[in-house]
Amino acid sequence: MANKKTEKSNEKLVAENRKARHEYEILDTLECGIMLMGSEVKSLREGKVSLAEGYAGLRGTELWLFQVDIAEYKQATLWNHEPKRPRKLLLKKQQLRKFGEKSLEKGFTLAPMKIYFNERGIAKVLLGLGKGKQTHDRRETLKKNEARRDIDRAMKSKGRE
């Protein structure tokens, strides 16, 4: 999945958290920078990252990314990084206030949706402000998606005849 082009021009997708859309109803998204060490950037360029357990939260007056696993870069040896260390997210104060307050409300979570490099080669994280789905909501979403796929298949097969 490494170096896959995204919707926007010249963006290289590193990792995507598809499970987040299944577990949360995403209400809003936020693009922010991420503070990384050199060995972490090199690991990201190789696509060695897992967003599955990751989440963002406030620590003091700053937004941090927790439990995102960026694998160690083998060639870094002595100057390597800790794989699951907290990483500071870079965003404007207005955005911090808006999303930080929302994340503190009960039921809301800031989940990393994807990590990618923008056209300038800078690592970015797309955070989604989500509200946890109940089991019946997940089933309902799956039913809607399956019905949509069936309709698409029927239209495609009708077009071939």
Backbone as numpy.savetxt, mean C-alpha at the origin, in Angstrom:
# Nx Ny Nz CAx CAy CAz Cx Cy Cz
6.54 -9.39 -9.73 5.72 -8.21 -9.73 6.59 -6.96 -9.73
7.87 -7.09 -9.56 8.75 -5.92 -9.50 8.79 -5.17 -10.83
8.90 -3.85 -10.74 9.04 -2.96 -11.88 7.87 -3.01 -12.86
6.67 -3.18 -12.37 5.48 -3.17 -13.19 4.99 -1.73 -13.31
4.61 -1.30 -14.49 4.14 0.08 -14.70 2.75 0.23 -14.10
2.50 1.37 -13.43 1.19 1.63 -12.85 0.38 2.54 -13.77
-0.79 2.97 -13.29 -1.69 3.80 -14.09 -1.01 5.10 -14.54
-0.30 5.74 -13.63 0.36 6.99 -13.97 1.61 6.69 -14.79
2.02 7.65 -15.61 3.16 7.42 -16.48 4.46 7.30 -15.70
5.32 6.40 -16.15 6.67 6.21 -15.64 6.77 5.84 -14.16
5.73 5.30 -13.55 5.81 4.84 -12.18 6.06 3.35 -12.18
7.02 2.90 -11.38 7.35 1.48 -11.30 6.84 0.90 -10.00
5.86 0.03 -10.12 5.24 -0.60 -8.97 6.21 -1.60 -8.35
6.39 -1.51 -7.04 7.27 -2.43 -6.32 6.44 -3.51 -5.65
5.41 -3.10 -4.89 4.56 -4.06 -4.18 3.16 -3.48 -4.04
2.18 -4.38 -4.03 0.79 -3.98 -3.89 0.13 -4.84 -2.83
-0.70 -4.23 -2.01 -1.40 -4.94 -0.95 -2.86 -5.13 -1.39
-3.10 -6.19 -2.16 -4.45 -6.43 -2.66 -5.40 -6.87 -1.55
-4.84 -7.46 -0.51 -5.64 -7.94 0.61 -6.32 -6.79 1.36
-5.70 -5.60 1.32 -6.26 -4.45 2.03 -7.64 -4.08 1.48
-7.82 -4.16 0.17 -9.13 -3.83 -0.42 -10.18 -4.86 -0.02
-9.74 -6.08 0.27 -10.66 -7.13 0.70 -11.06 -6.93 2.16
-10.11 -6.54 3.01 -10.36 -6.43 4.44 -10.95 -5.09 4.87
-10.69 -4.03 4.07 -11.14 -2.70 4.44 -11.94 -2.05 3.32
-12.88 -1.22 3.72 -13.58 -0.36 2.76 -12.76 0.92 2.70
-12.06 1.13 1.59 -11.14 2.26 1.45 -11.95 3.53 1.15
-11.87 4.51 2.06 -12.64 5.74 1.93 -11.84 6.85 1.25
-10.52 6.87 1.48 -9.68 7.93 0.92 -8.25 7.40 0.81
-7.48 7.96 -0.12 -6.09 7.55 -0.27 -5.17 8.76 -0.13
-3.93 8.48 0.20 -2.94 9.52 0.42 -1.59 9.04 -0.07
-0.95 9.83 -0.93 0.40 9.50 -1.41 1.39 10.24 -0.52
2.38 9.50 0.00 3.39 10.16 0.83 4.76 9.53 0.60
5.78 10.30 0.90 7.14 9.83 0.80 7.48 8.95 1.99
8.61 8.28 1.90 9.02 7.38 2.98 10.52 7.54 3.18
10.94 7.63 4.44 12.35 7.77 4.78 12.99 6.39 4.80
13.97 6.17 3.92 14.60 4.87 3.80 16.12 4.98 3.89
16.74 3.88 4.27 18.20 3.77 4.23 18.59 3.28 2.83
19.85 3.40 2.48 20.31 3.00 1.15 20.06 1.54 0.85
20.30 0.66 1.82 20.10 -0.77 1.59 18.61 -1.09 1.39
17.72 -0.30 2.02 16.29 -0.51 1.85 15.85 -0.14 0.43
16.41 0.93 -0.09 16.07 1.35 -1.45 16.49 0.27 -2.44
17.68 -0.29 -2.24 18.17 -1.32 -3.15 17.30 -2.57 -3.07
16.83 -2.93 -1.87 15.92 -4.07 -1.73 14.59 -3.79 -2.42
14.10 -2.55 -2.29 12.85 -2.18 -2.96 12.99 -2.30 -4.48
14.12 -1.85 -5.01 14.33 -1.94 -6.46 14.33 -3.39 -6.93
14.71 -4.33 -6.05 14.66 -5.76 -6.38 13.28 -6.34 -6.13
12.37 -5.57 -5.53 11.00 -6.02 -5.28 10.85 -6.89 -4.06
11.77 -6.81 -3.12 11.74 -7.67 -1.93 11.09 -6.94 -0.76
9.77 -6.85 -0.81 9.01 -6.16 0.23 7.65 -6.85 0.41
7.15 -6.84 1.63 5.84 -7.41 1.93 5.01 -6.38 2.71
3.84 -6.04 2.16 2.95 -5.06 2.80 1.82 -5.72 3.59
1.77 -7.04 3.61 0.63 -7.77 4.16 0.27 -7.39 5.59
1.25 -7.25 6.46 0.97 -6.97 7.87 1.11 -5.49 8.20
1.44 -4.67 7.22 1.76 -3.27 7.47 0.57 -2.40 7.82
0.86 -1.34 8.57 -0.12 -0.32 8.90 0.62 0.97 9.24
-0.08 2.07 9.19 0.52 3.36 9.53 -0.19 3.91 10.77
0.55 4.65 11.56 -0.02 5.22 12.77 0.79 6.40 13.27
0.17 7.15 14.17 0.84 8.32 14.74 1.76 7.89 15.87
2.93 8.49 15.89 3.86 8.35 17.01 4.28 9.78 17.32
3.74 10.31 18.38 3.98 11.72 18.70 3.21 12.58 17.70
3.92 13.43 16.99 3.27 14.29 15.99 3.65 13.89 14.57
4.14 12.66 14.39 4.58 12.20 13.08 3.86 10.91 12.71
3.73 10.66 11.41 3.11 9.45 10.91 4.20 8.45 10.57
4.07 7.21 11.05 5.07 6.18 10.86 4.45 4.96 10.21
5.25 4.22 9.47 4.83 2.98 8.84 5.41 1.82 9.64
4.55 0.92 10.11 4.96 -0.19 10.97 4.74 -1.53 10.27
5.54 -2.52 10.64 5.41 -3.93 10.25 5.48 -4.19 8.73
6.08 -3.27 7.98 6.32 -3.52 6.56 7.68 -4.19 6.47
7.72 -5.36 5.85 8.94 -6.16 5.80 9.71 -5.89 4.51
10.80 -5.15 4.61 11.71 -4.94 3.49 12.92 -5.83 3.76
13.10 -6.83 2.91 14.17 -7.82 3.13 15.54 -7.16 3.12
16.48 -7.78 3.85 17.85 -7.26 3.90 18.49 -7.37 2.52
19.34 -6.42 2.19 20.08 -6.41 0.94 21.39 -7.14 1.19
21.62 -8.24 0.50 22.76 -9.12 0.78 24.11 -8.41 0.67
24.27 -7.53 -0.31 25.57 -6.89 -0.52 25.88 -5.80 0.50
24.91 -5.40 1.33 25.12 -4.32 2.29 25.93 -4.78 3.52
25.95 -6.04 3.79 26.66 -6.68 4.91 26.59 -5.88 6.21
27.62 -5.15 6.54 27.73 -4.45 7.82 26.71 -3.32 7.97
26.38 -2.65 6.88 25.50 -1.48 6.94 24.06 -1.83 6.59
23.66 -3.05 6.84 22.31 -3.48 6.50 21.28 -2.90 7.48
20.02 -3.01 7.13 18.93 -2.47 7.92 18.16 -3.59 8.61
17.34 -3.21 9.57 16.46 -4.15 10.24 15.20 -4.29 9.38
14.79 -5.51 9.00 13.70 -5.69 8.04 12.35 -5.06 8.42
11.95 -5.15 9.68 10.62 -4.64 10.07 10.68 -3.40 10.93
11.69 -2.58 10.75 11.81 -1.38 11.57 10.74 -0.35 11.19
10.30 0.50 12.13 9.35 1.57 11.78 10.02 2.59 10.86
9.27 3.07 9.87 9.80 4.04 8.91 8.93 5.28 8.90
9.58 6.42 8.95 8.87 7.70 9.00 8.28 8.02 7.63
7.03 8.48 7.63 6.37 8.90 6.39 6.45 10.41 6.27
6.64 10.89 5.06 6.82 12.31 4.80 5.57 12.86 4.12
4.92 13.81 4.79 3.73 14.44 4.23 3.55 15.83 4.81
2.65 16.59 4.21 2.41 17.96 4.65 1.61 17.96 5.94
1.71 19.07 6.69 1.04 19.17 7.99 -0.48 19.05 7.86
-1.03 19.64 6.81 -2.48 19.55 6.59 -2.90 18.09 6.43
-2.16 17.35 5.61 -2.47 15.95 5.38 -2.30 15.15 6.67
-1.26 15.47 7.42 -1.01 14.79 8.69 -2.17 14.99 9.65
-2.64 16.23 9.74 -3.77 16.52 10.63 -5.02 15.76 10.20
-5.32 15.81 8.91 -6.53 15.18 8.40 -6.51 13.66 8.59
-5.44 13.01 8.13 -5.39 11.56 8.19 -5.00 11.05 9.57
-4.20 11.79 10.29 -3.82 11.40 11.65 -5.01 11.36 12.58
-5.86 12.38 12.51 -7.06 12.43 13.35 -8.02 11.31 12.98
-8.19 11.08 11.68 -9.10 10.02 11.23 -8.61 8.65 11.70
-7.29 8.43 11.65 -6.75 7.11 12.02 -6.94 6.83 13.51
-7.05 7.89 14.33 -7.25 7.70 15.76 -8.70 7.36 16.11
-9.64 7.68 15.21 -11.04 7.36 15.46 -11.22 5.84 15.46
-12.20 5.39 16.23 -12.44 3.96 16.34 -12.92 3.38 15.01
-12.31 2.27 14.61 -12.73 1.57 13.40 -11.96 1.96 12.15
-11.15 3.02 12.20 -10.40 3.45 11.02 -8.96 2.97 11.10
-8.40 2.63 9.94 -7.02 2.16 9.84 -6.36 2.79 8.63
-5.08 3.10 8.76 -4.29 3.55 7.61 -3.47 2.35 7.15
-3.83 1.79 6.00 -3.16 0.61 5.47 -2.36 0.97 4.23
-1.13 0.48 4.11 -0.36 0.75 2.88 -0.96 -0.06 1.72
-1.33 0.64 0.64 -1.93 -0.01 -0.52 -0.86 -0.48 -1.50
0.12 0.39 -1.75 1.22 -0.01 -2.64 2.44 0.87 -2.40
3.59 0.34 -2.78 4.85 1.07 -2.76 5.35 1.10 -4.19
5.78 2.28 -4.63 6.27 2.41 -6.00 7.29 3.53 -6.07
8.01 3.57 -7.19 8.95 4.65 -7.47 8.29 5.57 -8.49
8.26 6.88 -8.21 7.65 7.83 -9.15 8.58 8.09 -10.33
8.19 8.98 -11.21 8.98 9.25 -12.42 10.37 9.80 -12.11
10.56 10.40 -10.94 11.87 10.92 -10.54 12.71 9.88 -9.79
12.17 8.68 -9.60 12.91 7.62 -8.93 12.82 7.68 -7.41
11.83 8.40 -6.89 11.66 8.53 -5.45 10.61 7.52 -4.97
10.91 6.81 -3.88 9.99 5.82 -3.33 8.79 6.51 -2.69
7.60 6.06 -3.04 6.35 6.59 -2.50 5.50 5.45 -1.96
4.66 5.78 -0.98 3.71 4.83 -0.41 2.32 5.40 -0.60
1.40 4.58 -1.08 0.00 4.99 -1.19 -0.73 4.39 0.00
-1.18 5.26 0.91 -1.92 4.81 2.10 -3.41 4.91 1.83
-4.14 3.96 2.33 -5.59 3.99 2.22 -6.21 4.11 3.59
-7.11 5.09 3.76 -7.85 5.22 5.01 -9.05 4.30 4.90
-9.04 3.24 5.69 -10.07 2.23 5.55 -10.82 1.96 6.84
-12.03 1.50 6.64 -12.87 1.07 7.75 -13.04 -0.44 7.59
-12.81 -1.19 8.64 -12.86 -2.65 8.57 -14.21 -3.17 8.11
-14.17 -4.16 7.21 -15.40 -4.77 6.70 -15.80 -5.92 7.61
-17.09 -6.10 7.76 -17.61 -7.26 8.47 -17.64 -8.44 7.50
-17.82 -9.64 7.99 -17.82 -10.84 7.15 -18.90 -10.78 6.09
-20.09 -10.33 6.46 -21.19 -10.27 5.49 -20.90 -9.23 4.41
-20.20 -8.15 4.74 -19.83 -7.14 3.75 -18.83 -7.73 2.75
-17.90 -8.53 3.23 -16.91 -9.16 2.34 -17.60 -10.10 1.37
-18.55 -10.88 1.90 -19.29 -11.83 1.04 -20.07 -11.07 -0.02
-20.69 -9.97 0.38 -21.46 -9.16 -0.56 -20.56 -8.60 -1.67
-19.40 -8.14 -1.31 -18.45 -7.61 -2.30 -18.02 -8.71 -3.27
-17.75 -9.91 -2.74 -17.36 -11.03 -3.60 -18.48 -11.39 -4.57
-19.73 -11.37 -4.10 -20.86 -11.68 -4.97 -20.99 -10.65 -6.08
-20.83 -9.37 -5.75 -20.91 -8.32 -6.77 -19.81 -8.47 -7.82
-18.58 -8.75 -7.37 -17.47 -8.93 -8.29 -17.68 -10.13 -9.20
-18.20 -11.23 -8.63 -18.44 -12.42 -9.42 -19.54 -12.18 -10.46
-20.59 -11.48 -10.07 -21.67 -11.15 -11.02 -21.15 -10.27 -12.15
-20.31 -9.30 -11.81 -19.73 -8.41 -12.83 -18.86 -9.21 -13.81
-18.07 -10.15 -13.27 -17.22 -10.99 -14.13 -18.06 -11.87 -15.05
-19.18 -12.43 -14.52 -20.06 -13.26 -15.34 -20.66 -12.44 -16.49
-21.06 -11.22 -16.19 -21.63 -10.35 -17.23 -20.58 -10.03 -18.28
-19.36 -9.73 -17.84 -18.27 -9.45 -18.78 -17.98 -10.65 -19.67
-17.96 -11.85 -19.08 -17.73 -13.07 -19.87 -18.82 -13.28 -20.89
-20.08 -13.07 -20.47 -21.21 -13.26 -21.38 -21.14 -12.26 -22.55
-20.78 -11.01 -22.23 -20.67 -10.00 -23.29 -19.53 -10.33 -24.26
-18.43 -10.83 -23.71 -17.28 -11.16 -24.54 -17.59 -12.35 -25.46
-18.26 -13.38 -24.91 -18.59 -14.55 -25.73 -19.66 -14.22 -26.77
-20.56 -13.29 -26.45 -21.58 -12.86 -27.40 -20.95 -12.09 -28.56
-19.90 -11.36 -28.28 -19.19 -10.60 -29.30 -18.44 -11.49 -30.27
-18.06 -12.70 -29.84 -17.32 -13.62 -30.71 -18.23 -14.31 -31.71
-19.50 -14.47 -31.37 -20.44 -15.19 -32.25 -20.81 -14.40 -33.47
